[in-house]
Amino acid sequence: FPLQIQNKASFGCTITKGKKMLEKALQKEQYSDMILLEFGGNDCDFQWPQIAAAPEAEHFPNTPLPLFMETYCSMIRLLQAHNIVPIVVSLPPIDAERYFAWFTRNGLNQENILRWLGDVQMIYRHQELYSLAVTKIAYETGSLFADVRSAFLDKHNYKDLLCEDGIHPFKMAVKGLAVDIRAVCQFADSNRRKRLFLNQFQHGIADCLFRAPAAAIHRLIWLILHLFHLFSSNAPYVSINGTLIPNQAIEIGTIVL
């Protein structure tokens, strides 16, 4: 299952910035077969210096949840309109205590921030709220879903897989999860190829109606045999000059992270 991967991840990127990046890429006709969407970690975060300075005031996350969900859904619709498969990724869990210690390490008033939070685990619960929203979005839009969060929580102590800041996974932890995401990509590509073949199958049936009887029967048998082979063995196919052939060593396209 060969993949050409383009990593478009950007430090501190929120979903509003991500949508602008996507729109710009599509305007330049920079298309992919699949795109992994993982947003929410930066969106759910707060401006902690402002909270430390005014704990009694009202504060909002970088991207309020309603705007986050609305923008996420619009990105998915945009991808679907361009025949690109969106793969929605849940958020890895965080260590609230470690993250609290990290962003206050340079002297932010911890007492004031805790007064606003109520308790430090509010950081975890608020981040979880965004991950649950992502899961809901994947379900409601019928998108493929890579449940990274469950893969972490399934570990005996997932916190051992996180860096000192309490929010970013170690490189080796991410490597261990690559197999799960790869399986989702394989499933997505298999479905994409089946849709491609069914489309050609339907056009082939129509084409048979305008052929001579012998040619029509030959064409119909070819289509049925290839359809059976595709769905029974999940053998990937590619279209070259309008002809479907088994894909043995042909690069299938690109995927954007």
mmCIF file of C-alpha atoms in Angstrom:
data_model
loop_
_atom_site.group_PDB
_atom_site.id
_atom_site.type_symbol
_atom_site.label_atom_id
_atom_site.label_comp_id
_atom_site.label_asym_id
_atom_site.label_seq_id
_atom_site.Cartn_x
_atom_site.Cartn_y
_atom_site.Cartn_z
ATOM 1 C CA PHE A 1 0.000 0.000 0.000
ATOM 2 C CA PRO A 2 2.366 2.771 -1.184
ATOM 3 C CA LEU A 3 1.667 6.326 -0.079
ATOM 4 C CA GLN A 4 3.072 9.675 -1.003
ATOM 5 C CA ILE A 5 2.593 11.818 2.102
ATOM 6 C CA GLN A 6 2.545 15.592 2.329
ATOM 7 C CA ASN A 7 2.748 16.911 5.874
ATOM 8 C CA LYS A 8 0.894 20.231 6.087
ATOM 9 C CA ALA A 9 0.825 20.369 9.885
ATOM 10 C CA SER A 10 1.593 23.794 11.337
ATOM 11 C CA PHE A 11 2.598 24.607 14.919
ATOM 12 C CA GLY A 12 -0.260 26.283 16.789
ATOM 13 C CA CYS A 13 -2.650 25.892 13.861
ATOM 14 C CA THR A 14 -6.358 26.266 14.633
ATOM 15 C CA ILE A 15 -9.170 25.054 12.420
ATOM 16 C CA THR A 16 -9.897 28.520 11.023
ATOM 17 C CA LYS A 17 -6.300 28.787 9.812
ATOM 18 C CA GLY A 18 -6.468 25.197 8.559
ATOM 19 C CA LYS A 19 -9.535 25.971 6.458
ATOM 20 C CA LYS A 20 -7.760 28.917 4.833
ATOM 21 C CA MET A 21 -4.796 26.660 4.047
ATOM 22 C CA LEU A 22 -7.138 24.086 2.503
ATOM 23 C CA GLU A 23 -8.980 26.639 0.387
ATOM 24 C CA LYS A 24 -5.678 28.056 -0.857
ATOM 25 C CA ALA A 25 -4.400 24.585 -1.769
ATOM 26 C CA LEU A 26 -7.590 23.727 -3.668
ATOM 27 C CA GLN A 27 -7.452 27.021 -5.551
ATOM 28 C CA LYS A 28 -3.967 25.998 -6.704
ATOM 29 C CA GLU A 29 -5.386 22.578 -7.645
ATOM 30 C CA GLN A 30 -3.157 20.815 -5.125
ATOM 31 C CA TYR A 31 -5.368 17.748 -4.827
ATOM 32 C CA SER A 32 -4.921 14.515 -2.855
ATOM 33 C CA ASP A 33 -6.793 11.246 -2.642
ATOM 34 C CA MET A 34 -7.219 11.486 1.138
ATOM 35 C CA ILE A 35 -6.678 14.112 3.801
ATOM 36 C CA LEU A 36 -6.247 13.485 7.517
ATOM 37 C CA LEU A 37 -7.935 16.168 9.609
ATOM 38 C CA GLU A 38 -6.763 16.555 13.198
ATOM 39 C CA PHE A 39 -7.919 19.788 14.764
ATOM 40 C CA GLY A 40 -9.022 20.761 18.238
ATOM 41 C CA GLY A 41 -5.897 20.737 20.386
ATOM 42 C CA ASN A 42 -5.035 24.378 19.697
ATOM 43 C CA ASP A 43 -8.662 25.374 19.277
ATOM 44 C CA CYS A 44 -9.662 24.325 22.792
ATOM 45 C CA ASP A 45 -6.714 26.073 24.440
ATOM 46 C CA PHE A 46 -6.989 29.424 26.246
ATOM 47 C CA GLN A 47 -4.918 32.571 26.492
ATOM 48 C CA TRP A 48 -3.503 31.739 29.895
ATOM 49 C CA PRO A 49 -1.690 35.062 30.512
ATOM 50 C CA GLN A 50 -5.022 36.867 30.130
ATOM 51 C CA ILE A 51 -6.681 34.496 32.565
ATOM 52 C CA ALA A 52 -3.850 34.874 35.078
ATOM 53 C CA ALA A 53 -4.219 38.653 34.881
ATOM 54 C CA ALA A 54 -8.007 38.714 35.193
ATOM 55 C CA PRO A 55 -9.379 35.481 36.706
ATOM 56 C CA GLU A 56 -12.802 37.002 37.425
ATOM 57 C CA ALA A 57 -13.382 37.957 33.774
ATOM 58 C CA GLU A 58 -15.026 35.811 31.102
ATOM 59 C CA HIS A 59 -12.580 34.026 28.828
ATOM 60 C CA PHE A 60 -13.082 32.006 25.680
ATOM 61 C CA PRO A 61 -10.986 29.315 23.943
ATOM 62 C CA ASN A 62 -9.046 30.114 20.785
ATOM 63 C CA THR A 63 -11.940 28.719 18.746
ATOM 64 C CA PRO A 64 -15.315 28.516 20.543
ATOM 65 C CA LEU A 65 -16.903 25.077 20.161
ATOM 66 C CA PRO A 66 -19.845 26.097 17.902
ATOM 67 C CA LEU A 67 -17.482 27.828 15.456
ATOM 68 C CA PHE A 68 -15.105 24.866 15.652
ATOM 69 C CA MET A 69 -17.809 22.378 14.699
ATOM 70 C CA GLU A 70 -19.240 24.593 11.970
ATOM 71 C CA THR A 71 -15.824 25.135 10.387
ATOM 72 C CA TYR A 72 -14.908 21.442 10.651
ATOM 73 C CA CYS A 73 -18.087 20.395 8.838
ATOM 74 C CA SER A 74 -17.542 23.001 6.119
ATOM 75 C CA MET A 75 -14.026 21.633 5.525
ATOM 76 C CA ILE A 76 -15.406 18.120 5.151
ATOM 77 C CA ARG A 77 -18.053 19.294 2.696
ATOM 78 C CA LEU A 78 -15.386 21.143 0.721
ATOM 79 C CA LEU A 79 -13.227 18.030 0.479
ATOM 80 C CA GLN A 80 -16.168 15.863 -0.555
ATOM 81 C CA ALA A 81 -17.080 18.385 -3.254
ATOM 82 C CA HIS A 82 -13.580 17.863 -4.698
ATOM 83 C CA ASN A 83 -13.817 14.041 -4.428
ATOM 84 C CA ILE A 84 -11.183 13.940 -1.698
ATOM 85 C CA VAL A 85 -11.708 11.456 1.130
ATOM 86 C CA PRO A 86 -11.629 13.161 4.558
ATOM 87 C CA ILE A 87 -10.325 11.079 7.466
ATOM 88 C CA VAL A 88 -11.251 12.600 10.814
ATOM 89 C CA VAL A 89 -8.792 12.015 13.663
ATOM 90 C CA SER A 90 -9.713 12.215 17.357
ATOM 91 C CA LEU A 91 -7.464 14.074 19.786
ATOM 92 C CA PRO A 92 -4.879 12.226 21.889
ATOM 93 C CA PRO A 93 -5.550 12.647 25.617
ATOM 94 C CA ILE A 94 -3.485 15.083 27.657
ATOM 95 C CA ASP A 95 -2.011 15.209 31.157
ATOM 96 C CA ALA A 96 -3.702 18.251 32.703
ATOM 97 C CA GLU A 97 -1.360 18.561 35.692
ATOM 98 C CA ARG A 98 1.766 18.353 33.557
ATOM 99 C CA TYR A 99 0.392 20.848 31.038
ATOM 100 C CA PHE A 100 -0.613 23.249 33.825
ATOM 101 C CA ALA A 101 2.918 23.118 35.221
ATOM 102 C CA TRP A 102 4.330 23.635 31.733
ATOM 103 C CA PHE A 103 2.462 26.788 30.705
ATOM 104 C CA THR A 104 2.896 28.391 34.138
ATOM 105 C CA ARG A 105 6.612 27.537 34.409
ATOM 106 C CA ASN A 106 7.703 31.115 33.598
ATOM 107 C CA GLY A 107 5.802 32.749 36.401
ATOM 108 C CA LEU A 108 2.116 32.900 35.502
ATOM 109 C CA ASN A 109 -0.022 33.177 38.625
ATOM 110 C CA GLN A 110 -1.137 29.596 39.246
ATOM 111 C CA GLU A 111 -3.527 30.588 42.029
ATOM 112 C CA ASN A 112 -5.428 32.974 39.772
ATOM 113 C CA ILE A 113 -5.639 30.444 36.948
ATOM 114 C CA LEU A 114 -6.869 27.719 39.308
ATOM 115 C CA ARG A 115 -9.486 30.112 40.664
ATOM 116 C CA TRP A 116 -10.817 30.527 37.135
ATOM 117 C CA LEU A 117 -10.538 26.828 36.266
ATOM 118 C CA GLY A 118 -12.108 25.488 39.450
ATOM 119 C CA ASP A 119 -9.752 22.512 39.355
ATOM 120 C CA VAL A 120 -6.827 21.575 37.155
ATOM 121 C CA GLN A 121 -8.682 18.639 35.556
ATOM 122 C CA MET A 122 -10.973 21.152 33.899
ATOM 123 C CA ILE A 123 -8.194 21.436 31.309
ATOM 124 C CA TYR A 124 -8.554 17.726 30.493
ATOM 125 C CA ARG A 125 -12.357 17.818 30.419
ATOM 126 C CA HIS A 126 -12.436 20.819 28.113
ATOM 127 C CA GLN A 127 -10.008 19.204 25.683
ATOM 128 C CA GLU A 128 -12.065 16.003 25.823
ATOM 129 C CA LEU A 129 -15.149 18.028 24.893
ATOM 130 C CA TYR A 130 -13.525 18.967 21.596
ATOM 131 C CA SER A 131 -12.451 15.388 20.903
ATOM 132 C CA LEU A 132 -16.020 14.206 21.510
ATOM 133 C CA ALA A 133 -17.214 16.892 19.104
ATOM 134 C CA VAL A 134 -14.803 15.546 16.475
ATOM 135 C CA THR A 135 -16.218 12.045 16.955
ATOM 136 C CA LYS A 136 -19.743 13.396 16.530
ATOM 137 C CA ILE A 137 -18.747 15.270 13.370
ATOM 138 C CA ALA A 138 -17.245 12.116 11.853
ATOM 139 C CA TYR A 139 -20.452 10.183 12.605
ATOM 140 C CA GLU A 140 -22.854 12.851 11.336
ATOM 141 C CA THR A 141 -20.921 13.481 8.104
ATOM 142 C CA GLY A 142 -20.275 9.796 7.425
ATOM 143 C CA SER A 143 -16.526 10.413 7.392
ATOM 144 C CA LEU A 144 -13.881 7.797 8.060
ATOM 145 C CA PHE A 145 -12.671 8.041 11.651
ATOM 146 C CA ALA A 146 -9.219 7.309 13.095
ATOM 147 C CA ASP A 147 -9.730 6.954 16.852
ATOM 148 C CA VAL A 148 -6.292 7.951 18.095
ATOM 149 C CA ARG A 149 -7.636 8.853 21.544
ATOM 150 C CA SER A 150 -8.837 5.329 22.280
ATOM 151 C CA ALA A 151 -5.485 3.923 21.152
ATOM 152 C CA PHE A 152 -3.811 6.039 23.857
ATOM 153 C CA LEU A 153 -6.397 5.396 26.576
ATOM 154 C CA ASP A 154 -6.100 1.676 25.950
ATOM 155 C CA LYS A 155 -2.563 1.826 27.338
ATOM 156 C CA HIS A 156 -2.053 1.069 31.040
ATOM 157 C CA ASN A 157 -0.574 4.521 31.594
ATOM 158 C CA TYR A 158 -0.972 6.689 28.535
ATOM 159 C CA LYS A 159 0.767 9.589 30.305
ATOM 160 C CA ASP A 160 4.066 7.789 29.826
ATOM 161 C CA LEU A 161 3.606 8.362 26.081
ATOM 162 C CA LEU A 162 3.434 12.154 26.455
ATOM 163 C CA CYS A 163 6.247 14.688 26.415
ATOM 164 C CA GLU A 164 7.169 16.958 29.302
ATOM 165 C CA ASP A 165 4.552 19.526 28.264
ATOM 166 C CA GLY A 166 1.782 16.983 28.853
ATOM 167 C CA ILE A 167 0.106 17.448 25.481
ATOM 168 C CA HIS A 168 2.406 16.212 22.702
ATOM 169 C CA PRO A 169 3.066 12.471 22.266
ATOM 170 C CA PHE A 170 6.585 11.104 22.040
ATOM 171 C CA LYS A 171 7.769 10.295 18.527
ATOM 172 C CA MET A 172 7.882 6.562 19.334
ATOM 173 C CA ALA A 173 4.303 6.691 20.625
ATOM 174 C CA VAL A 174 3.135 8.187 17.339
ATOM 175 C CA LYS A 175 5.068 5.536 15.423
ATOM 176 C CA GLY A 176 3.197 2.837 17.295
ATOM 177 C CA LEU A 177 -0.120 4.331 16.218
ATOM 178 C CA ALA A 178 0.854 4.568 12.565
ATOM 179 C CA VAL A 179 -0.425 1.063 11.875
ATOM 180 C CA ASP A 180 -3.944 1.986 12.996
ATOM 181 C CA ILE A 181 -4.084 5.090 10.795
ATOM 182 C CA ARG A 182 -2.581 3.160 7.890
ATOM 183 C CA ALA A 183 -5.420 0.625 8.159
ATOM 184 C CA VAL A 184 -7.965 3.446 7.910
ATOM 185 C CA CYS A 185 -6.176 4.786 4.826
ATOM 186 C CA GLN A 186 -6.203 1.335 3.231
ATOM 187 C CA PHE A 187 -9.923 1.045 3.877
ATOM 188 C CA ALA A 188 -10.496 4.506 2.407
ATOM 189 C CA ASP A 189 -8.503 3.688 -0.704
ATOM 190 C CA SER A 190 -10.285 0.368 -1.164
ATOM 191 C CA ASN A 191 -13.676 2.075 -0.998
ATOM 192 C CA ARG A 192 -12.529 4.825 -3.349
ATOM 193 C CA ARG A 193 -11.436 2.261 -5.923
ATOM 194 C CA LYS A 194 -14.682 0.337 -5.588
ATOM 195 C CA ARG A 195 -16.650 3.521 -6.247
ATOM 196 C CA LEU A 196 -14.426 4.179 -9.270
ATOM 197 C CA PHE A 197 -15.034 0.704 -10.637
ATOM 198 C CA LEU A 198 -18.797 0.844 -9.995
ATOM 199 C CA ASN A 199 -18.929 4.107 -11.903
ATOM 200 C CA GLN A 200 -17.123 2.517 -14.846
ATOM 201 C CA PHE A 201 -19.309 -0.579 -14.474
ATOM 202 C CA GLN A 202 -22.461 1.517 -14.830
ATOM 203 C CA HIS A 203 -21.040 3.323 -17.855
ATOM 204 C CA GLY A 204 -19.982 -0.043 -19.269
ATOM 205 C CA ILE A 205 -23.515 -1.434 -18.993
ATOM 206 C CA ALA A 206 -24.859 1.575 -20.835
ATOM 207 C CA ASP A 207 -22.134 1.188 -23.445
ATOM 208 C CA CYS A 208 -23.139 -2.436 -23.986
ATOM 209 C CA LEU A 209 -26.581 -1.337 -25.149
ATOM 210 C CA PHE A 210 -25.040 0.335 -28.175
ATOM 211 C CA ARG A 211 -22.681 -2.496 -29.152
ATOM 212 C CA ALA A 212 -23.199 -5.478 -31.399
ATOM 213 C CA PRO A 213 -24.584 -8.490 -29.432
ATOM 214 C CA ALA A 214 -21.318 -10.453 -29.404
ATOM 215 C CA ALA A 215 -19.241 -7.440 -28.371
ATOM 216 C CA ALA A 216 -21.811 -6.477 -25.736
ATOM 217 C CA ILE A 217 -21.733 -9.942 -24.162
ATOM 218 C CA HIS A 218 -17.931 -9.980 -24.136
ATOM 219 C CA ARG A 219 -17.818 -6.540 -22.544
ATOM 220 C CA LEU A 220 -20.434 -7.506 -19.929
ATOM 221 C CA ILE A 221 -18.584 -10.695 -18.949
ATOM 222 C CA TRP A 222 -15.337 -8.720 -18.563
ATOM 223 C CA LEU A 223 -17.047 -6.197 -16.292
ATOM 224 C CA ILE A 224 -18.706 -8.856 -14.120
ATOM 225 C CA LEU A 225 -15.490 -10.848 -13.677
ATOM 226 C CA HIS A 226 -13.515 -7.780 -12.683
ATOM 227 C CA LEU A 227 -16.276 -6.611 -10.351
ATOM 228 C CA PHE A 228 -16.307 -10.009 -8.638
ATOM 229 C CA HIS A 229 -12.529 -10.025 -8.327
ATOM 230 C CA LEU A 230 -12.474 -6.521 -6.878
ATOM 231 C CA PHE A 231 -15.064 -7.168 -4.175
ATOM 232 C CA SER A 232 -13.968 -10.696 -3.296
ATOM 233 C CA SER A 233 -10.251 -10.047 -2.942
ATOM 234 C CA ASN A 234 -10.176 -6.295 -2.271
ATOM 235 C CA ALA A 235 -7.533 -6.101 -4.978
ATOM 236 C CA PRO A 236 -6.843 -2.434 -5.642
ATOM 237 C CA TYR A 237 -7.374 -1.182 -9.171
ATOM 238 C CA VAL A 238 -6.232 1.878 -11.011
ATOM 239 C CA SER A 239 -7.576 3.506 -14.126
ATOM 240 C CA ILE A 240 -5.071 4.124 -16.917
ATOM 241 C CA ASN A 241 -6.453 5.714 -20.068
ATOM 242 C CA GLY A 242 -9.924 4.612 -19.024
ATOM 243 C CA THR A 243 -8.928 0.973 -18.469
ATOM 244 C CA LEU A 244 -8.974 -0.616 -15.030
ATOM 245 C CA ILE A 245 -6.017 -2.843 -14.220
ATOM 246 C CA PRO A 246 -4.843 -4.534 -11.007
ATOM 247 C CA ASN A 247 -2.538 -2.243 -9.064
ATOM 248 C CA GLN A 248 0.591 -4.208 -8.195
ATOM 249 C CA ALA A 249 3.268 -1.550 -7.818
ATOM 250 C CA ILE A 250 1.621 1.673 -8.885
ATOM 251 C CA GLU A 251 1.697 4.602 -6.507
ATOM 252 C CA ILE A 252 -1.911 5.379 -5.654
ATOM 253 C CA GLY A 253 -1.593 9.105 -5.081
ATOM 254 C CA THR A 254 -1.101 11.407 -2.147
ATOM 255 C CA ILE A 255 -2.353 11.868 1.361
ATOM 256 C CA VAL A 256 -2.085 15.100 3.298
ATOM 257 C CA LEU A 257 -1.556 15.154 7.048
#
